[in-house]
Coordinates of C-alpha atoms in Angstrom, one line a residue:
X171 CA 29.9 14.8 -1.9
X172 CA 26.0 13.9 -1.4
X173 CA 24.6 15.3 2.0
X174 CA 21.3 13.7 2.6
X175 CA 19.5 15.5 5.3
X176 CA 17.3 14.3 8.0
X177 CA 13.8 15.6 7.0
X178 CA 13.9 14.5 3.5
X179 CA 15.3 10.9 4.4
X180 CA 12.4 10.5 6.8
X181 CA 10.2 11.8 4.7
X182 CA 10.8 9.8 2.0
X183 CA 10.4 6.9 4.2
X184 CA 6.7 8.1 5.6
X185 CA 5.9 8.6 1.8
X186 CA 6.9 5.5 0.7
X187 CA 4.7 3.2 2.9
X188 CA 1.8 5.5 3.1
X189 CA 2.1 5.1 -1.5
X190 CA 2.8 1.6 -1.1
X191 CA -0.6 0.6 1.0
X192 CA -2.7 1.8 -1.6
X193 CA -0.8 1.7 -4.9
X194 CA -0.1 -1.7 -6.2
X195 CA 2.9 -1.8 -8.7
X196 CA 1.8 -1.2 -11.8
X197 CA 3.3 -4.6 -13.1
X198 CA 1.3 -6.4 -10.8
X199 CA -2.0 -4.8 -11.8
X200 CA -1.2 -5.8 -16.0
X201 CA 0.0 -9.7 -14.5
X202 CA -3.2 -10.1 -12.3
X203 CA -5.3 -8.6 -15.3
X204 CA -3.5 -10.9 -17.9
X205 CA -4.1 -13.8 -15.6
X206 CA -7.3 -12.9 -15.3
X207 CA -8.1 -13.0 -18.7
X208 CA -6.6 -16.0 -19.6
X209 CA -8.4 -18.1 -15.9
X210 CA -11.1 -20.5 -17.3
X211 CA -12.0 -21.8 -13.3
X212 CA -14.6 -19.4 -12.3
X213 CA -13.8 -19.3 -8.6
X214 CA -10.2 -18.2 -9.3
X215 CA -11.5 -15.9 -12.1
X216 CA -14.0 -14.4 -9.2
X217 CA -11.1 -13.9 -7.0
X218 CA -8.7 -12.3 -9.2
X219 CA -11.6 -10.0 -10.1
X220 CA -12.1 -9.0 -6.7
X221 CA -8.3 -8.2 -6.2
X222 CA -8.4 -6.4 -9.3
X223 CA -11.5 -4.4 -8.4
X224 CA -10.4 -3.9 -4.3
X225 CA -6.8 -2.4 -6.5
X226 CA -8.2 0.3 -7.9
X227 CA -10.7 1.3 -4.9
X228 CA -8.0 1.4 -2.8
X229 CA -5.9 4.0 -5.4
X230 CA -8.9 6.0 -5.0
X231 CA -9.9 6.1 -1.4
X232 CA -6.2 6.1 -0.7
X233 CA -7.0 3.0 1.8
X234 CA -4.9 -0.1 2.7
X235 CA -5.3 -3.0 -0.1
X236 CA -5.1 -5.3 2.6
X237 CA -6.0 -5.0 6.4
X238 CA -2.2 -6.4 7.1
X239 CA -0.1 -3.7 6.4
X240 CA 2.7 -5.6 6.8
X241 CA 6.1 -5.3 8.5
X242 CA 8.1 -2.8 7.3
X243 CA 11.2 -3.8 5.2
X244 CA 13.7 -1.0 3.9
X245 CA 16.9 -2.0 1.9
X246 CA 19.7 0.5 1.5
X247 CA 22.1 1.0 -1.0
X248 CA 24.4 3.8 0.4
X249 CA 26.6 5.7 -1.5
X250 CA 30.4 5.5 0.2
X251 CA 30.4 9.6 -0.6
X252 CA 27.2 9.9 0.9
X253 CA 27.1 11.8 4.2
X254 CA 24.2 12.3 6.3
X255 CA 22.9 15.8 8.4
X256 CA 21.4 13.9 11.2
X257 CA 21.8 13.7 14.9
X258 CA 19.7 10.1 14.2
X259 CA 21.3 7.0 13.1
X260 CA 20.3 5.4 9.9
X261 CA 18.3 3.1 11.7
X262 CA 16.8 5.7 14.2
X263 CA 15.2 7.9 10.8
X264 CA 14.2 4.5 9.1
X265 CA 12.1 4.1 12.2
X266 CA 11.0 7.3 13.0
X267 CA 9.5 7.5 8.8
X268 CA 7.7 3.9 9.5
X269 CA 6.1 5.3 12.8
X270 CA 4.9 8.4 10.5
X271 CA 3.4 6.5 8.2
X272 CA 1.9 3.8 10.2
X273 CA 0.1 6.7 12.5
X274 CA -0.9 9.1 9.3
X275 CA -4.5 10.0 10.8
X276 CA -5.8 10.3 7.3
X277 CA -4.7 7.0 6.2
X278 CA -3.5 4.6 9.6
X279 CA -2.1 1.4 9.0
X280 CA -2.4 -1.5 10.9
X281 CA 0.3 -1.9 13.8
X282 CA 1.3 -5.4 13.5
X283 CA 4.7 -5.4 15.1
X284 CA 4.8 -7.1 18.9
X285 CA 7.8 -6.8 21.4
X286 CA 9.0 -9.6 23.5
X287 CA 7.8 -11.9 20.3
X288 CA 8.7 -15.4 23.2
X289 CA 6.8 -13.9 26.4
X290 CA 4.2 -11.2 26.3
X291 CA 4.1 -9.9 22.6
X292 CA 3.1 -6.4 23.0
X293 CA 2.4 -4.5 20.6
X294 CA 4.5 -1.7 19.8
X295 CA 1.6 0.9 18.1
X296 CA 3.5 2.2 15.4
X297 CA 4.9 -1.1 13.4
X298 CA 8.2 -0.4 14.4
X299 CA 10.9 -1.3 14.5
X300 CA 11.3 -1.8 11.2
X301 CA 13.7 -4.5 9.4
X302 CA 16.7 -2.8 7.7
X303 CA 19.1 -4.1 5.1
X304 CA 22.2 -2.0 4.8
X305 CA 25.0 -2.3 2.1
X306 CA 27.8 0.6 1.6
X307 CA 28.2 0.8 -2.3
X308 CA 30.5 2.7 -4.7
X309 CA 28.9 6.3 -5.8
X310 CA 27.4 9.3 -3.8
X311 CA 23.7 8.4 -4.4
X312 CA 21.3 6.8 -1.6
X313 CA 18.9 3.6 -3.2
X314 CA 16.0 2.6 -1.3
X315 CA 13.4 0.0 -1.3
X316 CA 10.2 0.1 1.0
X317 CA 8.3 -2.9 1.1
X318 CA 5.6 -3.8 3.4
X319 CA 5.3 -7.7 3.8
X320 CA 2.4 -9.4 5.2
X321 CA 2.2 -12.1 7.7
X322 CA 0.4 -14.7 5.4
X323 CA 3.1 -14.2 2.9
X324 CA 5.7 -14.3 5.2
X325 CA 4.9 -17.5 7.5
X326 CA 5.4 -19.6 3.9
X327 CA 9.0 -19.0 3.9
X328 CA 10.8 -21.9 3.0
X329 CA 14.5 -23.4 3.2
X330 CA 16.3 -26.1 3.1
X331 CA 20.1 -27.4 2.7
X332 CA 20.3 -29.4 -0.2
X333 CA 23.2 -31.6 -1.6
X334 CA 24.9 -30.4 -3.8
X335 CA 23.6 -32.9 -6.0
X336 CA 20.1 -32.3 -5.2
X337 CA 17.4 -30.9 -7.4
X338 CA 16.3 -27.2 -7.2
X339 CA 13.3 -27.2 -8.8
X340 CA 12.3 -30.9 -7.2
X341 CA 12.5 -29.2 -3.9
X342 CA 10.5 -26.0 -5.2
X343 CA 7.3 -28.3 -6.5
X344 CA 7.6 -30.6 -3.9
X345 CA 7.2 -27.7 -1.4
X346 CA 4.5 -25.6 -2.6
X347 CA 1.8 -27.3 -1.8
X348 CA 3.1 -27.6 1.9
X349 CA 2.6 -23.9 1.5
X350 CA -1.4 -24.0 1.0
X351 CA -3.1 -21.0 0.1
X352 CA -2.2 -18.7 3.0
X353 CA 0.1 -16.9 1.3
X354 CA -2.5 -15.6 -1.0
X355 CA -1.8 -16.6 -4.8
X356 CA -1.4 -15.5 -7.0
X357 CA 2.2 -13.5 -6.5
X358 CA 5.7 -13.7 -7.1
X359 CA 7.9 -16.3 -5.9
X360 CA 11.2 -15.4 -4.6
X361 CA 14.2 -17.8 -4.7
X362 CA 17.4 -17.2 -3.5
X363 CA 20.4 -20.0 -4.0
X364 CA 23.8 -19.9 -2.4
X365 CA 26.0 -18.5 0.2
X366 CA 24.9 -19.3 3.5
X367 CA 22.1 -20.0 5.4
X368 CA 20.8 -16.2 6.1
X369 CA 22.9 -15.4 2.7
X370 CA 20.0 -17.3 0.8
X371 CA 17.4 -16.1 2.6
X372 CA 18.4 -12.3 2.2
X373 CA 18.3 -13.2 -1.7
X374 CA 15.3 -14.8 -2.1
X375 CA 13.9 -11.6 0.0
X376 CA 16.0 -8.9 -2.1
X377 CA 14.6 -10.8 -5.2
X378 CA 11.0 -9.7 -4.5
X379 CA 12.0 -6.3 -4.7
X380 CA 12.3 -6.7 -8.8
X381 CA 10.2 -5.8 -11.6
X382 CA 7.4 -8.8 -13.1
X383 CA 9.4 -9.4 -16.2
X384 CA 8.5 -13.1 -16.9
X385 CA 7.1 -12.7 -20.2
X386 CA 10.2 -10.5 -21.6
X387 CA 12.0 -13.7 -20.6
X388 CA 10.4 -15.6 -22.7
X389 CA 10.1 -13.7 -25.6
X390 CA 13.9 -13.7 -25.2
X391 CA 13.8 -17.7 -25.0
X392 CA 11.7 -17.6 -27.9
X393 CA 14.3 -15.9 -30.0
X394 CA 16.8 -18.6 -29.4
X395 CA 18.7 -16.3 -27.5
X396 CA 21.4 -18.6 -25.0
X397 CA 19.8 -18.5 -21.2
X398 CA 22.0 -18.9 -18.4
X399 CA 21.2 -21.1 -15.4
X400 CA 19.0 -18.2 -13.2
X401 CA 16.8 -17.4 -16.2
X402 CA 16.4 -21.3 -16.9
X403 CA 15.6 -21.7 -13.5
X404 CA 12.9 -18.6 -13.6
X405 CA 11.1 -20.2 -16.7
X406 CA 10.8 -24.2 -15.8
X407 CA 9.5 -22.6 -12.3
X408 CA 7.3 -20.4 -13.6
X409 CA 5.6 -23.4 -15.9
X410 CA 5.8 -25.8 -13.9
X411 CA 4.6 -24.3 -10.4
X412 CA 1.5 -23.1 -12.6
X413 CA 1.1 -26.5 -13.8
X414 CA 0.5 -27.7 -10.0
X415 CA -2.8 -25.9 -10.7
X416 CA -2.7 -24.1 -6.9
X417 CA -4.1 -21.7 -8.8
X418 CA -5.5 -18.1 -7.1
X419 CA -6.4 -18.2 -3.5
X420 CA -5.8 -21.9 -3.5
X421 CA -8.8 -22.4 -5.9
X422 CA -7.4 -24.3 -9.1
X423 CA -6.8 -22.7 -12.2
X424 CA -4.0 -21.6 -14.8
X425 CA -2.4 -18.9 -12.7
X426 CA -0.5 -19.5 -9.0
X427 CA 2.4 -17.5 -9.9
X428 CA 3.2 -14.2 -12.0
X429 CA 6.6 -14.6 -11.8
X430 CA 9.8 -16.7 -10.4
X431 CA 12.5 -14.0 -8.9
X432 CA 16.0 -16.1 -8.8
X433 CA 19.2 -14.7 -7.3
X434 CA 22.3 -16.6 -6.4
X435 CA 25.4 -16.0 -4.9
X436 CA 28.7 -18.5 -4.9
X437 CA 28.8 -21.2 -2.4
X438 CA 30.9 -23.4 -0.3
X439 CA 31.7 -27.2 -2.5
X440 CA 29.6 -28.8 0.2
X441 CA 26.2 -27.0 0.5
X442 CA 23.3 -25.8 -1.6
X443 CA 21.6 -23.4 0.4
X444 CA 18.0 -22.7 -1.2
X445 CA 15.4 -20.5 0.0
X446 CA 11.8 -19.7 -1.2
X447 CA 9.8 -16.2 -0.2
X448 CA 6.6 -15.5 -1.9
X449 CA 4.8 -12.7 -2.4
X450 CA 0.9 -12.4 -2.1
X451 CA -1.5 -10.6 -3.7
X452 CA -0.9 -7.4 -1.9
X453 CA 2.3 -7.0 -3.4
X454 CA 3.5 -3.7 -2.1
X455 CA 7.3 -1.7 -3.1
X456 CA 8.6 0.9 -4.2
X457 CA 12.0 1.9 -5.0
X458 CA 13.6 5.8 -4.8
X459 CA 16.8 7.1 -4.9
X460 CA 17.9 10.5 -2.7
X461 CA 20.6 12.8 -4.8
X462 CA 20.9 15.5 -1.7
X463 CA 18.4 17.5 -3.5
X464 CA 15.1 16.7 -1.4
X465 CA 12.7 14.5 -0.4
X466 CA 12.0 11.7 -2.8
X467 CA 9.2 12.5 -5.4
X468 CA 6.1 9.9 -5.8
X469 CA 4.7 9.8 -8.6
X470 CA 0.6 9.4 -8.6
X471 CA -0.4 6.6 -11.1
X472 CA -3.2 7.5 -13.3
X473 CA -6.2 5.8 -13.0
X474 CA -5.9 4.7 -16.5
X475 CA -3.2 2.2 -15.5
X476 CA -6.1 0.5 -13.7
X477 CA -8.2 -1.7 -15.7
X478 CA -12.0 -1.9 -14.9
X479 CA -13.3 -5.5 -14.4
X480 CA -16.1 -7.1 -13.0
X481 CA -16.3 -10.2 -10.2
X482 CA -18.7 -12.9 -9.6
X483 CA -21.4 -14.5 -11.2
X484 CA -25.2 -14.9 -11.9
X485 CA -25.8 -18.1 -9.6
X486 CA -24.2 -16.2 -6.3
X487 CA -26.8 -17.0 -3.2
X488 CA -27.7 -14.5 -0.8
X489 CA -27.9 -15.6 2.5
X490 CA -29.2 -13.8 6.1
X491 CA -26.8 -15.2 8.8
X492 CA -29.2 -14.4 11.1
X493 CA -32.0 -17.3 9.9
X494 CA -29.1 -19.6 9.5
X495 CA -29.2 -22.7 11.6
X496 CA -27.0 -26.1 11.5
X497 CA -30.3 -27.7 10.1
X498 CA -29.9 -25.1 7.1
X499 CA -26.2 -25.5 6.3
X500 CA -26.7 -28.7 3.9
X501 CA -28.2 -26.6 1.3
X502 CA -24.5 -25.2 0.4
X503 CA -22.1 -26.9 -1.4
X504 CA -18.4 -26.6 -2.1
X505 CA -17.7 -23.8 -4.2
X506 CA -21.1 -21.9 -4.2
X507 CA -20.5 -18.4 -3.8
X508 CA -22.6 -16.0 -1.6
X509 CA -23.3 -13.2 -1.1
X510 CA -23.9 -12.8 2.9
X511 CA -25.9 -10.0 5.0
X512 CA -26.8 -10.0 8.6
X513 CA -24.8 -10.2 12.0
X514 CA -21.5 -11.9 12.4
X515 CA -18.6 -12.2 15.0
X516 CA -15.3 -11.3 14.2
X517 CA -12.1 -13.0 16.2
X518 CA -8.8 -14.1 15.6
X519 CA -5.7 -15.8 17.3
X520 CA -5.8 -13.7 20.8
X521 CA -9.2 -14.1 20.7
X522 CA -9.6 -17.2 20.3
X523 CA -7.1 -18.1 22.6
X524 CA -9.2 -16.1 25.2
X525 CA -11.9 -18.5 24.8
X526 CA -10.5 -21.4 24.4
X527 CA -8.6 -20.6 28.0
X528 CA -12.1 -19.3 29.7
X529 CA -13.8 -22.8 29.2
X530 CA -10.9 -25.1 30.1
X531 CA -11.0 -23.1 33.3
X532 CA -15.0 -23.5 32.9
X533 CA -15.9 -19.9 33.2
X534 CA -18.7 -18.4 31.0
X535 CA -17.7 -16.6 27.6
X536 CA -18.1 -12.9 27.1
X537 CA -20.4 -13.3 23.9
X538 CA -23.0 -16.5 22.5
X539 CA -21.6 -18.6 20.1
X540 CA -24.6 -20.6 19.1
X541 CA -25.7 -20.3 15.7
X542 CA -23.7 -17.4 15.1
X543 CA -20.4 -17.2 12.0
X544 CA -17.1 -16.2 13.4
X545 CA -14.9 -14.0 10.9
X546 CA -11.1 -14.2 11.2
X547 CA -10.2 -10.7 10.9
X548 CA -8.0 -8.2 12.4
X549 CA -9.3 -4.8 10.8
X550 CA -7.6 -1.1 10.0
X551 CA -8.7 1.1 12.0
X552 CA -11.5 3.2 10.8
X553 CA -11.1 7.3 9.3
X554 CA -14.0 9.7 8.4
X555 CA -17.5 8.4 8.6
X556 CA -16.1 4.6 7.7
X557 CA -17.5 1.6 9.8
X558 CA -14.3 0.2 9.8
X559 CA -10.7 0.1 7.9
X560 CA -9.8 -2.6 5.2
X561 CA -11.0 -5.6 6.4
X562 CA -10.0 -8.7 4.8
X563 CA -9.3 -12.5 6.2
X564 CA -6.7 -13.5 8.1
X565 CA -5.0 -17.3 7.5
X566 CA -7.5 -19.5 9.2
X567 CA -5.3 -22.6 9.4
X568 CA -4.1 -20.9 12.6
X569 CA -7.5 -20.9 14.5
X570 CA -7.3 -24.8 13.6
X571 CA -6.0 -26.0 17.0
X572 CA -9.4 -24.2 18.5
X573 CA -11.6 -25.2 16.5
X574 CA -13.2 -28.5 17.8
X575 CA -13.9 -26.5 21.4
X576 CA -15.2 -23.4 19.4
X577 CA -17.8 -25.4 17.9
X578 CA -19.0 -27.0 20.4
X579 CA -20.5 -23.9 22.0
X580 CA -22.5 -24.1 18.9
X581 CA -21.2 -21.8 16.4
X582 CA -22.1 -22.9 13.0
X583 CA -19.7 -21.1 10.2
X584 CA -16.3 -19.5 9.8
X585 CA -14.9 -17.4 7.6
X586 CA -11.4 -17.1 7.2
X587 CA -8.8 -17.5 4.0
X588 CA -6.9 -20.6 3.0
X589 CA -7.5 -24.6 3.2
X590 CA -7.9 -26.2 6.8
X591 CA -6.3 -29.1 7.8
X592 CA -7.8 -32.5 6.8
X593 CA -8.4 -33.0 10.7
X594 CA -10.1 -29.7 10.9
X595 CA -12.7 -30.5 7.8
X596 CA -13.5 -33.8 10.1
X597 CA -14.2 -31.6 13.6
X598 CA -16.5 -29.4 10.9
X599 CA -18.2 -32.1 10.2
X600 CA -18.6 -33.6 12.8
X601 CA -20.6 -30.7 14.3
X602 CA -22.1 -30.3 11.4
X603 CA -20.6 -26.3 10.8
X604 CA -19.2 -24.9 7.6
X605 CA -16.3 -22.8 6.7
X606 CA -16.1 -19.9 4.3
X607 CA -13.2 -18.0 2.4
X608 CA -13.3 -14.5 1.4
X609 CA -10.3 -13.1 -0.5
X610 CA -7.1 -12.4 0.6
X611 CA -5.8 -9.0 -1.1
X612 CA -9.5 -7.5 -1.5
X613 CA -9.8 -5.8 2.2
X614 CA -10.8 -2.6 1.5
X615 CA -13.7 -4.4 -1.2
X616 CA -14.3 -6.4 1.7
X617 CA -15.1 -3.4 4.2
X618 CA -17.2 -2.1 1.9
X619 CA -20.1 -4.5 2.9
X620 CA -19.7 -3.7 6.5
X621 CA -22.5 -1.5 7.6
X622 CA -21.8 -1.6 11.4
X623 CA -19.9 -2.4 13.7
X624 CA -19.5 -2.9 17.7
X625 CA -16.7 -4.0 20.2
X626 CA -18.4 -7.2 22.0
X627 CA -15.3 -7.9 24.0
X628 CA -11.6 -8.4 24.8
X629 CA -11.4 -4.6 23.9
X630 CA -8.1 -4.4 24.9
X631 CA -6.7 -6.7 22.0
X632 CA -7.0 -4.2 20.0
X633 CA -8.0 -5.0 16.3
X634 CA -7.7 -9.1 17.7
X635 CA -11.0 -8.0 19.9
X636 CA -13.9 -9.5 19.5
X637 CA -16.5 -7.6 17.0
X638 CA -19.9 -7.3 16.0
X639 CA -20.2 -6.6 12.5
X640 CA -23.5 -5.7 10.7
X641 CA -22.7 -6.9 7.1
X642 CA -25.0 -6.6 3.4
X643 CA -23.7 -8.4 0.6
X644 CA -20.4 -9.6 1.7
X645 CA -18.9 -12.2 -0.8
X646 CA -17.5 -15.6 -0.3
X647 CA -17.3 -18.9 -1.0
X648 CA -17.9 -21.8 0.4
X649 CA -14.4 -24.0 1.1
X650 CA -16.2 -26.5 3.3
X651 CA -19.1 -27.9 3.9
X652 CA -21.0 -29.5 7.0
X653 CA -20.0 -32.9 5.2
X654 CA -16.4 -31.8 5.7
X655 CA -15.4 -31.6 1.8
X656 CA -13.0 -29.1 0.6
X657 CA -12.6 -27.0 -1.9
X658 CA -8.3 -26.6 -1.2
X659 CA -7.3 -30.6 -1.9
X660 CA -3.6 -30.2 -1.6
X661 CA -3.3 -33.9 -1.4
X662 CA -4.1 -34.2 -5.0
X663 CA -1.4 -30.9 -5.4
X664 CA 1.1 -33.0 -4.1
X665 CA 0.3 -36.0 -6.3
X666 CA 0.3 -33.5 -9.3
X667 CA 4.0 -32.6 -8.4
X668 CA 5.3 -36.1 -8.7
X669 CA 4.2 -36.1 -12.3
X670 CA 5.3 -32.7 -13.2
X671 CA 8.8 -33.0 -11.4
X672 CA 8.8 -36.2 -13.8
X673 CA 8.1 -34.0 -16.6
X674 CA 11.2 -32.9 -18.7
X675 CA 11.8 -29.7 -18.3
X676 CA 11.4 -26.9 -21.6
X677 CA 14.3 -24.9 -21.2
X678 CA 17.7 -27.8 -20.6
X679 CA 20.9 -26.4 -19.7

């Protein structure tokens, strides 16, 4: 009989999201590093670069990868001869380890998590509650997963109820580019097929949760070996979603996914429940099993396991925001990358909001927009003598529906991550603004440029408050420019699926 006590479950728990926000798995690191060798599109070479680079600062400082720490996911495999020393339910100590970890004063984490999600949406401080998945199992051992999943990633979920006759992998490439960028290529997609509505979606989740074994797959194919229909599945995705050309960030190229997670589960003769869950570039899990004899042991990766890499080019542009006017924004063009320094604005969804709410009831905003860039961001909080904690983009496809009104109080960039919408490239050029993308999954890289920093107004949204940050050398690239062009054309994505869904597929039943 296993007796797993209270201290050492919750302190397992605390461990394991604290490891997780700054150590990638190790088989991401070698999948973004072989993609990265292989990427012939500079801008998508540049970006996996950065995340490579932002990886192994983030081992070292022992700081977020990304500013979104995620919500906090825990799947349990509990052994039926396990029994527990604990006045706290299972649930309760989940909880109580997240709100450790989240509130570690040497390394915080980003408290995402809001109550009352349909009225007021406050935030809870501590990221809890967290979500739990609990299955009683034969054996007297405890398994655990911690994964932290980020908002980008997690707003691309996808699912549908197909016919039985329908086409799995037609509905997978005709959906991905519905999914844009935001979810932050490249990562892993995770499928899940069968069962029941929520049945599918707990797969393709659980699926997530596995090693990036893609190429021992085909090496297996390559032998001649007999695949079943999951691993057939995994390998026509895997080509064929990387033959969309999404490619990292949203930017083109050879590599949008690492690797295609399948699990399925039987189903009832009339349905074909599929569900789609990806995972971004801050890929973050770890798995730990409890025996009764402690807390769970984390092992520290050696820095060795990191490769060193560089990012970015010799015809990068620096640029002073603060000399910047609408008369000067023709000189970029789609794609340029640059290297920026000077003052910017920082302000999200709440933020925006704000605004947007104060002129329709024609009051006077708290800060000047003219000529000024706005950065969608929603930083860590800062520890020691930083300026401020990871700071990368936030989806900007969500500021869309403010956008026209924002820019007519004469601000004249934005910086964000992911594609706008074809209406939004038209209200950018119409006022003649432009919009840039740093990369998602290179935060702390990110924070690095930011010199200074000031609360402007709104404090009391906490990280969604308005900031004034004093920047040197921040890179990005330009996604759109005062003309309205863009670099994310998911039109032509779409019209690339309809030949590659024609395509036969390599690996036939």
């Amino acid at each position: 009989m296993t007796v797993i006590k209270k201290e050492d479950f919750i302190s397992s728990i605390a461990n394991a999201f604290q490891f997780i926000s700054y150590y990638h798995p190790k088989d991401f690191v070698d999948a973004v590093y072989d993609a990265w060798q292989k990427e012939t599109n500079p801008s998508a070479k540049n970006a996996m670069g950065q995340i490579l680079v932002n990886s192994r600062m983030s081992a070292m400082g022992h700081r977020p990868l990304c500013q979104d720490t995620g919500s906090a996911v825990v799947f349990l495999d509990i052994g039926m001869n396990v029994q527990w020393d604990s006045d706290m339910s299972v649930e309760d100590m989940v909880n109580e380890g997240v709100r450790r970890a989240y509130t570690n004063p040497d390394n915080p984490l980003r408290a995402s998590i809001l109550l009352d999600p349909i009225g007021k949406r406050q935030n809870t401080k501590d990221n809890t509650p967290a979500v739990v998945h609990m299955n009683v199992v034969a054996g007297d051992k405890l398994d655990v997963i911690c994964a932290a999943k980020g908002g980008g990633s997690e707003n691309k979920a996808k699912f549908a109820m197909l016919n039985p006759s329908d086409s799995i992998e037609e509905w997978i490439l005709k959906t991905i580019p519905q999914m844009g960028a935001g979810w932050c290529p490249p990562g892993i997609l995770g499928i899940g097929v069968g069962g029941t509505p929520e049945k599918a979606m707990m797969l393709a989740k659980r699926s997530l949760m596995e090693h990036i074994d893609i190429h021992e797959l085909q090496a297996k194919a390559d032998s001649g070996a007999e695949l079943n229909s999951v691993e057939r599945l995994r390998l026509n995705m895997y080509e064929k979603v990387n033959e969309l050309g999404v490619g990292a960030q949203g930017l083109g190229g050879l590599t949008t996914v690492l690797d295609v997670k399948v699990l399925d589960f039987p189903t009832h003769a009339a349905s074909k429940a599929v569900a789609m869950i990806p995972n971004c570039a801050a890929t973050r899990h770890v798995h730990f099993t409890l025996d009764g004899s402690g807390e769970a042991d984390m092992p520290v990766p050696p820095l060795s396991d990191w490769p060193e890499v560089e990012f970015g080019s010799n015809d990068v542009i620096r640029v002073n925001v603060n000399e910047l006017t609408k008369e000067k924004l023709s000189q970029f063009k789609i794609g340029d990358t640059l290297l920026l320094s000077g003052k910017i604005l920082t302000g999200r969804d709440a933020a925006h909001k704000r605004m947007v709410d104060m002129l329709d009831k024609g009051e006077q905003l708290p800060v000047e927009l003219k000529n000024r860039f706005i950065y969608y961001v929603g930083p860590v909080d800062a520890v020691g003598d930083e300026v401020v904690g990871p700071a990368g983009p936030t989806t900007s496809t969500r500021m869309d529906k403010f956008t026209d009104k924002i820019l007519q109080q004469g601000l004249i960039g934005m910086i964000g991550k992911s594609e706008r919408s074809p209406a939004t490239c038209e209200v950018i050029a119409k006022h003649g603004a432009i919009y840039l993308i740093a990369v998602g999954g290179a935060a702390y890289l990110v924070s690095k440029a930011i010199k200074a920093s000031k609360t402007l107004a709104f404090p009391e949204l906490g990280m969604e408050a308005i900031y004034e940050f004093d920047i040197e050398d921040m890179p990005v690239t330009v996604a759109v420019d005062n003309q309205g062009n863009s670099i994310h054309r998911f039109d032509k994505v779409a019209e690339r699926a309809k030949d590659v869904i024609a395509q036969p597929v390599r690996f036939v039943p």
